[in-house]
Coordinates of C-alpha atoms in Angstrom, one line a residue:
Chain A
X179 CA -20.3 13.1 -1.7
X180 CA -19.9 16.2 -3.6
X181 CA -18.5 19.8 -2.2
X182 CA -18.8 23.0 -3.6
X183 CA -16.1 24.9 -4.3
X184 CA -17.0 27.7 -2.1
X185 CA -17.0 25.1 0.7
X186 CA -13.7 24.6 0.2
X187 CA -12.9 28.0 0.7
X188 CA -14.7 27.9 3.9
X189 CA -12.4 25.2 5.3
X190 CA -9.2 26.4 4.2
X191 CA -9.7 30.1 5.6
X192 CA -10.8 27.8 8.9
X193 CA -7.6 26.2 8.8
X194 CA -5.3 29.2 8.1
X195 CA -7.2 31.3 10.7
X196 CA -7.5 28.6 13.5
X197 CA -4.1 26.5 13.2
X198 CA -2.0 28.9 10.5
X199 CA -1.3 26.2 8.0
X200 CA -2.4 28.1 4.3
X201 CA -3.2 25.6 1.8
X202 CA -5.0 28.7 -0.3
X203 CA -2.5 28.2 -3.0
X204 CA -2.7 24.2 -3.7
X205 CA -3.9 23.3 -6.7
X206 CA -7.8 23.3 -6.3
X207 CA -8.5 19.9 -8.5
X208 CA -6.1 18.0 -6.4
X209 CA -6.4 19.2 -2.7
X210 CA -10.7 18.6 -3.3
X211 CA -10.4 15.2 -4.5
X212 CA -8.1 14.6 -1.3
X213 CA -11.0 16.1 1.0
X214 CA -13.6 13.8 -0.3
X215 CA -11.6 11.1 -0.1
X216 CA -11.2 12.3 4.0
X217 CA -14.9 12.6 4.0
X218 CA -15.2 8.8 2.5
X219 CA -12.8 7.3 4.5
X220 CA -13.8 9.1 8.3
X221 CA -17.4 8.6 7.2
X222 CA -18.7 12.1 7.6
X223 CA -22.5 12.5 6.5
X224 CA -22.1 15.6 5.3
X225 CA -19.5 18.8 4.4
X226 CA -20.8 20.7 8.0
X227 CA -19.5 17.8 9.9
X228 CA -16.1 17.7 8.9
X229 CA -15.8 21.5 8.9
X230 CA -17.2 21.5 12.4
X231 CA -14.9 18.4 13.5
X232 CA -11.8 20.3 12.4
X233 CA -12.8 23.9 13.9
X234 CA -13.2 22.2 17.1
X235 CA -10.5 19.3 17.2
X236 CA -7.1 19.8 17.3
X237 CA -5.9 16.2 17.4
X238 CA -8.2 16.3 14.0
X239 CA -6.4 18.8 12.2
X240 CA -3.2 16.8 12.5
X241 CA -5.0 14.2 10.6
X242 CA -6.3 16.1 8.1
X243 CA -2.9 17.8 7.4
X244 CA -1.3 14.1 6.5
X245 CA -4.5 13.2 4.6
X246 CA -4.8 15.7 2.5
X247 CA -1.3 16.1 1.5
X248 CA 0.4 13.3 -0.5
X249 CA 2.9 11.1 1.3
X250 CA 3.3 8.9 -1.2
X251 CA 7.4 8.0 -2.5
X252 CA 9.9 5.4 -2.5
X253 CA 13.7 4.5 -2.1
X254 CA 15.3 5.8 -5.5
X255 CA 12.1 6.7 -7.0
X256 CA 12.9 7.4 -11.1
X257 CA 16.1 5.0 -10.3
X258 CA 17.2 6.9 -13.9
X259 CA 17.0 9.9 -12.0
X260 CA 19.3 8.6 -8.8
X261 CA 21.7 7.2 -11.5
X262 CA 22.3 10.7 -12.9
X263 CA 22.9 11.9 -9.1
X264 CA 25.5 9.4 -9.0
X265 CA 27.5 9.4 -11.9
X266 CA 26.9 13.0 -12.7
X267 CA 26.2 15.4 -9.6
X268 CA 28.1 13.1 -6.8
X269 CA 31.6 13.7 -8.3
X270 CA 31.4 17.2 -8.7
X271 CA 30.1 17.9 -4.9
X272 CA 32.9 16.0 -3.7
X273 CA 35.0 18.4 -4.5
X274 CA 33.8 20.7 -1.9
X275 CA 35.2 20.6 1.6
X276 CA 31.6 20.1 2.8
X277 CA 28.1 19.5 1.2
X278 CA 24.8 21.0 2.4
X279 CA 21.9 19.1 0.8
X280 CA 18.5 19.9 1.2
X281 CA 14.8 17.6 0.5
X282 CA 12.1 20.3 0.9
X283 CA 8.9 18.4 1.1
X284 CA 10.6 15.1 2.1
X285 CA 7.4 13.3 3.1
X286 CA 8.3 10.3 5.0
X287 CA 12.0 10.2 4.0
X288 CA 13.2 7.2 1.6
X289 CA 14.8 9.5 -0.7
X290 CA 16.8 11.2 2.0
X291 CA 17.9 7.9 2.7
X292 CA 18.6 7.1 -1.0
X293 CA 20.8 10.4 -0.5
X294 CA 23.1 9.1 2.6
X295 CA 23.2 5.7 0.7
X296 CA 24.5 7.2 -2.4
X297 CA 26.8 9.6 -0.4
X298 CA 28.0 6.9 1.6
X299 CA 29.4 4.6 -1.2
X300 CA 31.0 7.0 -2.6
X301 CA 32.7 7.9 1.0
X302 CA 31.1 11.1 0.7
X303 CA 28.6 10.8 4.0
X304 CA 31.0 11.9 6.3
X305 CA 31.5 15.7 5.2
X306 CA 27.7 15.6 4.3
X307 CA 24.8 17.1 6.2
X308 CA 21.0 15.7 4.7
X309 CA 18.4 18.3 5.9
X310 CA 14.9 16.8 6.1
X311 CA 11.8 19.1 5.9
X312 CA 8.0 19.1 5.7
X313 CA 5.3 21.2 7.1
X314 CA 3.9 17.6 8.9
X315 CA 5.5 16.6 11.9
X316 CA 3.8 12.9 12.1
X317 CA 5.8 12.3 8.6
X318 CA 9.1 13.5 9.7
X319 CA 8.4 10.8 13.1
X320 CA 8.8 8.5 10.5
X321 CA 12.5 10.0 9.0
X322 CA 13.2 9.8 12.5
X323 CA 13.0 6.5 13.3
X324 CA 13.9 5.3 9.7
X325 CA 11.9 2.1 9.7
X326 CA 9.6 1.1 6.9
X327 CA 8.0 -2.1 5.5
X328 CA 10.1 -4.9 5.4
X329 CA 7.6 -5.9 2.0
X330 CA 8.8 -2.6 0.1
X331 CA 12.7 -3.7 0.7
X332 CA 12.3 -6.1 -2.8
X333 CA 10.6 -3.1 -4.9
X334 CA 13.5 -0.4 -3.4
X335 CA 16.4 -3.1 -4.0
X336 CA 15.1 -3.4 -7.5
X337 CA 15.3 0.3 -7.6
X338 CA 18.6 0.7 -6.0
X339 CA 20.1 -1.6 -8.4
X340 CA 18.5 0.3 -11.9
X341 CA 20.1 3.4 -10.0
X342 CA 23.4 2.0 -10.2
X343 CA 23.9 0.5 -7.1
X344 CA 26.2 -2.8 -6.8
X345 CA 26.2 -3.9 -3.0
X346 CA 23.8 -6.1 -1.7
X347 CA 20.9 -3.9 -0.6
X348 CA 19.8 -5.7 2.3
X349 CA 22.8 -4.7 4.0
X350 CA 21.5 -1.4 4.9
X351 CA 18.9 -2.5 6.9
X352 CA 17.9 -4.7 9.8
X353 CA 14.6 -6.7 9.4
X354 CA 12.7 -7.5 12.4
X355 CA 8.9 -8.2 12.6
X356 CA 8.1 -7.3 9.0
X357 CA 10.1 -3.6 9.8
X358 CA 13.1 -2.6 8.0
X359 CA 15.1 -0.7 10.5
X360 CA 17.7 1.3 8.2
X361 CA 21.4 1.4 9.8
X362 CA 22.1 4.3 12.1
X363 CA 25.0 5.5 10.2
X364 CA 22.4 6.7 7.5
X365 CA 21.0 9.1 10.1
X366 CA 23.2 10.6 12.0
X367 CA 23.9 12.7 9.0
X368 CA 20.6 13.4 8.5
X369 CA 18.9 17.0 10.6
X370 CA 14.7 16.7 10.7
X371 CA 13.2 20.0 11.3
X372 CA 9.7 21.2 10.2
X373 CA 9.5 23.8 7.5
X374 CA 6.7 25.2 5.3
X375 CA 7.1 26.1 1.7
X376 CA 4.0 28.3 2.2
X377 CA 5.2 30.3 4.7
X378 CA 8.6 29.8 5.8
X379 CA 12.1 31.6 4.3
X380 CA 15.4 30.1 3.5
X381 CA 17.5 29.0 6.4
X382 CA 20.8 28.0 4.8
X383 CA 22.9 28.0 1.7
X384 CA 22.9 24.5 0.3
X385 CA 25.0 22.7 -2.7
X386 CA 21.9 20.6 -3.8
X387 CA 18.0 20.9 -3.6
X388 CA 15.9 18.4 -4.2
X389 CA 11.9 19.2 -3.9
X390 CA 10.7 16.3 -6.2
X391 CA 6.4 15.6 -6.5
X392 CA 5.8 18.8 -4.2
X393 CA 5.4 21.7 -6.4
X394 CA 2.7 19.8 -8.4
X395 CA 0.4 20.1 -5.8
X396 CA 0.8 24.2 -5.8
X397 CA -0.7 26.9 -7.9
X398 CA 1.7 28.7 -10.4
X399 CA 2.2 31.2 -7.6
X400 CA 3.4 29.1 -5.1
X401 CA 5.2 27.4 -7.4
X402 CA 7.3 30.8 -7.9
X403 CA 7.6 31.8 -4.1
X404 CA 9.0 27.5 -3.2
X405 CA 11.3 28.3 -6.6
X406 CA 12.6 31.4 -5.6
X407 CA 13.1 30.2 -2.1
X408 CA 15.1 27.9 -3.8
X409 CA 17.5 30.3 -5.3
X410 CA 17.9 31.8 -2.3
X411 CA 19.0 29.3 -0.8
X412 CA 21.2 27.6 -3.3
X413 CA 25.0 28.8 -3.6
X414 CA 26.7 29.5 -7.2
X415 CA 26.8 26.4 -9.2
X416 CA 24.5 24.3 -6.9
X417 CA 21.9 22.3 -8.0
X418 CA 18.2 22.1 -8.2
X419 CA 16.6 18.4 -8.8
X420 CA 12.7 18.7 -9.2
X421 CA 10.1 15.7 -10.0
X422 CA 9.7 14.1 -13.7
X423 CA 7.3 16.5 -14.8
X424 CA 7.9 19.3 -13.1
X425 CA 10.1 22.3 -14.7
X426 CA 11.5 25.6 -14.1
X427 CA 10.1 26.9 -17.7
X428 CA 7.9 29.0 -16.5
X429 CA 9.9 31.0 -13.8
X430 CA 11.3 34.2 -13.6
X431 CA 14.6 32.2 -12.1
X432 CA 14.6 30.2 -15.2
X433 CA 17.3 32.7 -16.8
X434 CA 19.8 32.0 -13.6
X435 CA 20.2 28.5 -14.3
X436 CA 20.6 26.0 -17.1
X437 CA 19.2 22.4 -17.3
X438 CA 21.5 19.3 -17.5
X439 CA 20.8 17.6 -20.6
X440 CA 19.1 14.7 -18.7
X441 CA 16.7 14.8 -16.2
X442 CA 15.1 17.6 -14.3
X443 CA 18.1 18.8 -12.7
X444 CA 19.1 22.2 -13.1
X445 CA 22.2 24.1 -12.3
X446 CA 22.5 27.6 -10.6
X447 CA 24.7 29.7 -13.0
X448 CA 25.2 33.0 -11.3
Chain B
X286 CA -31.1 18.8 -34.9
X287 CA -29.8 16.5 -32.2
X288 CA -26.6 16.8 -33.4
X289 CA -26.2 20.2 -33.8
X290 CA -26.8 20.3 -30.3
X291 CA -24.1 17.9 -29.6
X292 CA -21.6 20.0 -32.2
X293 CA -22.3 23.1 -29.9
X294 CA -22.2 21.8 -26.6
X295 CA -18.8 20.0 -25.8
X296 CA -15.5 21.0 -24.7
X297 CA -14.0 18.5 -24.0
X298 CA -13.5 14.5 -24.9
X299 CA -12.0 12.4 -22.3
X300 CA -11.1 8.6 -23.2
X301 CA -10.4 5.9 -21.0
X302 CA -8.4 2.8 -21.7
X303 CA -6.6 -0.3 -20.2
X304 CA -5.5 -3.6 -21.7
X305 CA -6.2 -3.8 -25.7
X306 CA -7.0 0.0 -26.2
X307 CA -3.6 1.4 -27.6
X308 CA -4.5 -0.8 -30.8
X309 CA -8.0 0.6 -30.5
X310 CA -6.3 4.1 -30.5
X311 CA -4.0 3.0 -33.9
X312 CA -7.4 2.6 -35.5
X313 CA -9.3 5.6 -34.4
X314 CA -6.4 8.6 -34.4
X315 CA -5.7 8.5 -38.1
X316 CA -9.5 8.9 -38.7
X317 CA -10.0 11.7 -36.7
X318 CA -10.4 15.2 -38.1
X319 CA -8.1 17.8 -37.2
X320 CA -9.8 20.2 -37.0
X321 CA -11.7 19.5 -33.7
X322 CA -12.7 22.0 -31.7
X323 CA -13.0 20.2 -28.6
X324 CA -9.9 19.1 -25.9
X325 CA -9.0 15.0 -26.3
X326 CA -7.8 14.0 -22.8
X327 CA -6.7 10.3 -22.7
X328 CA -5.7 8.2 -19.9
X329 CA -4.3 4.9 -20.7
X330 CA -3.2 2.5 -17.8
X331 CA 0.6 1.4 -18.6
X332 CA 3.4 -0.3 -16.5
X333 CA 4.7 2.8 -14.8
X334 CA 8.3 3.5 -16.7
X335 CA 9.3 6.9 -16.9
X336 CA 9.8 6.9 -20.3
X337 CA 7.2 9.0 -22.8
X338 CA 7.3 6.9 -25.8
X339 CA 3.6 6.1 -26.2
X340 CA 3.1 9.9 -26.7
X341 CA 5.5 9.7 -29.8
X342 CA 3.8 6.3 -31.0
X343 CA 0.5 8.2 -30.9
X344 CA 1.4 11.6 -32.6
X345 CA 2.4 9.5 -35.1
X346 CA -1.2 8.4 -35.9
X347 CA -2.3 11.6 -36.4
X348 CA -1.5 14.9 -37.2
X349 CA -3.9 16.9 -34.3
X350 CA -1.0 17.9 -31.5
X351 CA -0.3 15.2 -29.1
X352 CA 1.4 15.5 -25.8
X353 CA 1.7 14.0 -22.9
X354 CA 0.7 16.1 -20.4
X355 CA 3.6 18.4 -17.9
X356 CA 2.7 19.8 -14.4
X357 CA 0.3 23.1 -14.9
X358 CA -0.1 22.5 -19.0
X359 CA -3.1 24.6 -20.2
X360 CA -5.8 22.7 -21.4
X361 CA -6.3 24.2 -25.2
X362 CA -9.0 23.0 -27.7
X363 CA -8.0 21.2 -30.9
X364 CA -5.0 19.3 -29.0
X365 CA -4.8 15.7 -27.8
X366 CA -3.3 15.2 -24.1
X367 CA -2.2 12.1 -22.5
X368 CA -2.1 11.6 -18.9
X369 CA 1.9 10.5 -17.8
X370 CA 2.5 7.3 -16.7
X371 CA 2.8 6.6 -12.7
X372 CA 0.7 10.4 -12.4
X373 CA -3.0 10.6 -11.9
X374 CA -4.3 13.3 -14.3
X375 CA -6.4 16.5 -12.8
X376 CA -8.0 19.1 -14.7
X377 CA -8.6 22.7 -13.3
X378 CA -11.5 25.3 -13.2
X379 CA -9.0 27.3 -15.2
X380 CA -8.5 25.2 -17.7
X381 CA -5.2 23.5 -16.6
X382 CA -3.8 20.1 -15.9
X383 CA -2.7 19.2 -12.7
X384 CA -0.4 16.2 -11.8
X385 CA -1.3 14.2 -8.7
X386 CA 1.3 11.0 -7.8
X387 CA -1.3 10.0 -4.7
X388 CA -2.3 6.0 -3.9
X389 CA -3.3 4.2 -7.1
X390 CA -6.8 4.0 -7.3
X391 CA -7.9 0.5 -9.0
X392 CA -4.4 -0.6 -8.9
X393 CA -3.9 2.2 -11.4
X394 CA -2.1 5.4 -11.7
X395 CA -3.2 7.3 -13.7
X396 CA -6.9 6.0 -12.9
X397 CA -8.9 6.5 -15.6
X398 CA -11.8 7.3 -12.3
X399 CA -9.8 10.2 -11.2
X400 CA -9.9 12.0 -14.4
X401 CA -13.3 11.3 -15.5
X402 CA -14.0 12.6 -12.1
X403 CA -11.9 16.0 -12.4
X404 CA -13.4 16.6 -15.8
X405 CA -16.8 15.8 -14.9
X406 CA -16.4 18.6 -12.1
X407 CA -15.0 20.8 -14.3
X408 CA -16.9 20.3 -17.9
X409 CA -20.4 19.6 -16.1
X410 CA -22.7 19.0 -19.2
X411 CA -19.8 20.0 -21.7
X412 CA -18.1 16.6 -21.8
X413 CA -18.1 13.2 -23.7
X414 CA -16.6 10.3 -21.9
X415 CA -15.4 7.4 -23.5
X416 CA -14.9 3.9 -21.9
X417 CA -12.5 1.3 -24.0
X418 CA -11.2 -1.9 -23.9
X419 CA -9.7 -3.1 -20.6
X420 CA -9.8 -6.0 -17.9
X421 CA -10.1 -3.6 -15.1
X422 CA -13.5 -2.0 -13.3
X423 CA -11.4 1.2 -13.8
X424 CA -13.9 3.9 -15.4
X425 CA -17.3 2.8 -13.8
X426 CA -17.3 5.6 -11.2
X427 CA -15.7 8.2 -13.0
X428 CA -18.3 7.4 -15.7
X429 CA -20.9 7.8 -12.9
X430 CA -19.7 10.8 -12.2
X431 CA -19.6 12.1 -15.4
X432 CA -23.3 11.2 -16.1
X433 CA -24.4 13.0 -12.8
X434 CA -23.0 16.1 -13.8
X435 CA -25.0 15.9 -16.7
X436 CA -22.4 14.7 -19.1
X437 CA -22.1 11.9 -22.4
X438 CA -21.0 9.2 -21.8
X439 CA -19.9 6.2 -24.0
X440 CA -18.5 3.1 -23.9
X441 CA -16.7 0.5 -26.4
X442 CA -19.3 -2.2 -27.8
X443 CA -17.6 -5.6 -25.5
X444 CA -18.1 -7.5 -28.6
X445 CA -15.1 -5.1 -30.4
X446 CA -13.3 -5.2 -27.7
X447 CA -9.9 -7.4 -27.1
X448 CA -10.7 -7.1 -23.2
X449 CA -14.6 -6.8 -23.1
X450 CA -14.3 -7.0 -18.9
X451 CA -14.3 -3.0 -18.3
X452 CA -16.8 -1.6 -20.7
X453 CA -18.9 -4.6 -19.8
X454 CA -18.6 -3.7 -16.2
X455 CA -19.5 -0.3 -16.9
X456 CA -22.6 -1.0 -19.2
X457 CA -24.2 -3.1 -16.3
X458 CA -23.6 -0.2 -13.6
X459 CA -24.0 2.9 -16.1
X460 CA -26.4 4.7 -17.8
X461 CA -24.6 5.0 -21.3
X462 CA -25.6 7.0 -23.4
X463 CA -23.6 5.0 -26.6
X464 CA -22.4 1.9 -27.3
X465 CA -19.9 1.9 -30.2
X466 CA -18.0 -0.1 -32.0
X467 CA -14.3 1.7 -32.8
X468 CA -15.4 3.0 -36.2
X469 CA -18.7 4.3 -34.8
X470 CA -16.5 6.3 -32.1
X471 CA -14.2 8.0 -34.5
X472 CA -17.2 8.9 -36.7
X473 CA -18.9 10.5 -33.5
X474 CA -15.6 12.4 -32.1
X475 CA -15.7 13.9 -35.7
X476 CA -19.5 14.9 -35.5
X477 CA -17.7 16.8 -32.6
X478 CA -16.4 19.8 -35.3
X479 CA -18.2 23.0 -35.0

């Protein structure tokens, strides 16, 4: 099925106008192929009928929210990346009485709990708090509950290990009927709320960002609204951790921080 | 006259690759002119490793820029881009990349179907697609796609191939325009200079 652009903007002002979620400022190439692929997969006949299913059906929207945005991650995704956390960034935020960390756009969780694993072995959980956000509710169900496939466990252990880790994995979880049930101490550090980069403003001062595979799917100027939230909201020194091919280069914060010489972590200078 | 036509019309090249098209790539950069005035977008599947080696191993093949391709990169003619590994690889109206890291799509990410599919939307008519080597039926649909928006399309003769499987597949389900062996491809990416 093909949709013209102007289609597009049809639905998205429906969206914004009838529910309030704005996805104006997504990147356009991205956020059509995900709508097609809704069309494909719900088996609409044509562009009206999905428009019209949408206006008109609440329960709908929710759907189309998790569809067209991508929840797609892993335990210790980049394990080069968690490493770098660990041997670099850990150390230097347990010196502080307390540690604020923040996943902006934390999907359906695993690297929150990559967080409170790493925070945990290095005895670090219990002055920590993990805040957990995304604009879709059904994802953060998921955080809540902190079960996922039991057939993942072997790809995230492999993962766990590149990052450094030296237990054995399958301690951190519980495995009953092909679910991984990840121990409660993991969570009770970790506070789930709904927040929208879009739309929503800073609502703490944190020690450490992470909003990794989010920004890619906004325009340049969203990009620089979710980045400057991000200053906001990080305190002198903290640090900002973004996906492997996402950057600061562009942005007017750029000049306030200075990258670490390995991966796309960046620390707050003034 | 034909090919002045062609020389005028395109903006950009996309190419397509899977198993035994890197050495098909060793061949063809270092014959390439370099002064092309269209965009070279390649997708290549690879094991998904962070690490951006192949960029470097290609640059080193020729001298036309070569990078792999960062969140929000403008698309400028003359340059070769390659999509990242573990990334599927959009392309803007405005003439920008876009980075996707959604469900693999024939086992692959990057697909080489989701990019022939973003350019096709955005080049219309103004694109050559190229199918290589590969054992994969990744590239059929995004050459369909291609072709419907009025595109080129070409694909890698199966008898030069070291994987004939996915230009094969595509030749049976495609309308393709070409069929070429590697020299033939470098010699028609060059009939590409204004």
């Amino acid at each position: 099925m093909t949709i013209e652009d102007e289609e597009i903007d049809l639905l998205l002002n429906d969206v914004l106008e009838i529910y309030g979620y704005d996805f104006n400022s997504y990147s356009r190439a991205s956020l059509k192929r995900r709508i097609i692929r809704l069309c494909a997969l719900d088996k609409f006949p044509s562009f009206a009928e999905l428009r019209y299913r949408i206006r008109t059906e609440e329960d709908y929207l929710k759907r189309f929210v998790e569809e067209i945005t991508v929840n797609v991650t892993e335990m210790f995704r980049d394990p080069s990346f968690f490493k770098v956390l660990r041997t670099d960034i850990l150390p230097i935020l347990g010196t502080k009485p307390f540690i604020r960390i923040w996943h902006a756009g934390c999907s359906t969780g695993e690297e929150v709990f990559s967080m409170a694993i790493m925070l945990q072995e290095a005895d670090l959980l219990k002055k920590s708090l993990l805040y957990a956000t995304d604009l879709n509710p059904s994802v953060l169900e998921k955080v809540r509950k902190g079960i996922f496939p039991l057939t993942q466990m072997k790809q995230y252990s492999e993962n766990y290990i590149a990052a450094g880790g030296t237990k054995d994995f399958s301690t951190y979880y519980t495995a009953n009927y092909g679910q991984a049930k990840l121990n409660q101490e993991l969570s009770d550090k970790i506070i789930i709320s709904t927040h929208n980069l879009v739309s929503d403003g800073s609502f703490n001062e944190f020690d450490l960002i992470l909003c990794r595979n989010v920004l890619i799917y906004f325009d340049k100027d969203l990009q620089e609204r979710a980045l400057k939230l991000f200053d906001d909201s990080l305190g002198t020194l903290g640090f900002l951790a973004l996906g492997s091919k996402e950057t600061l280069k562009f942005s007017t914060i750029q000049s306030r921080f200075r990258q670490l010489d390995k991966e796309k972590i960046w620390k707050k200078m003034i | 006259m034909e090919e002045n036509d062609i020389k005028k019309t395109f903006k950009a090249v996309v190419i397509g690759g899977s198993a035994g098209s890197l050495s098909v790539l060793f061949e063809m950069l270092p014959n390439l002119r370099t002064n092309l005035s269209v965009a070279i977008i390649i997708v290549l599947h690879r094991k998904n490793s962070g690490d951006s080696s192949l960029s470097s191993l290609l640059s080193t093949k020729t001298l036309i820029p070569t990078k792999e391709v960062e969140d929000k990169d403008p698309l400028i003619p003359g340059n070769i881009y390659l999509a990242p590994a573990d990334y599927h690889l959009l392309i803007e109206k405005k003439r920008s990349f876009s980075l996707d890291s959604s469900e693999k799509i024939n086992f692959s990410r990057p697909s080489i179907d989701v990019t022939f599919e973003s350019a096709a939307d955005v080049f219309g008519p103004k694109l050559v697609a190229i199918l290589l080597s590969g054992a994969n039926d990744d590239g059929t649909e995004g050459l369909i796609a291609v072709k419907r928006a009025g595109g080129f399309v070409v694909a890698q003769k199966p008898e030069s191939a070291q994987m004939p499987y996915m230009p094969q597949h595509a030749i049976a389900k495609v309308d393709i325009d070409l069929v070429l062996d590697v020299e033939e491809i470098s010699n028609f990416i060059n009939s590409l200079v204004k």
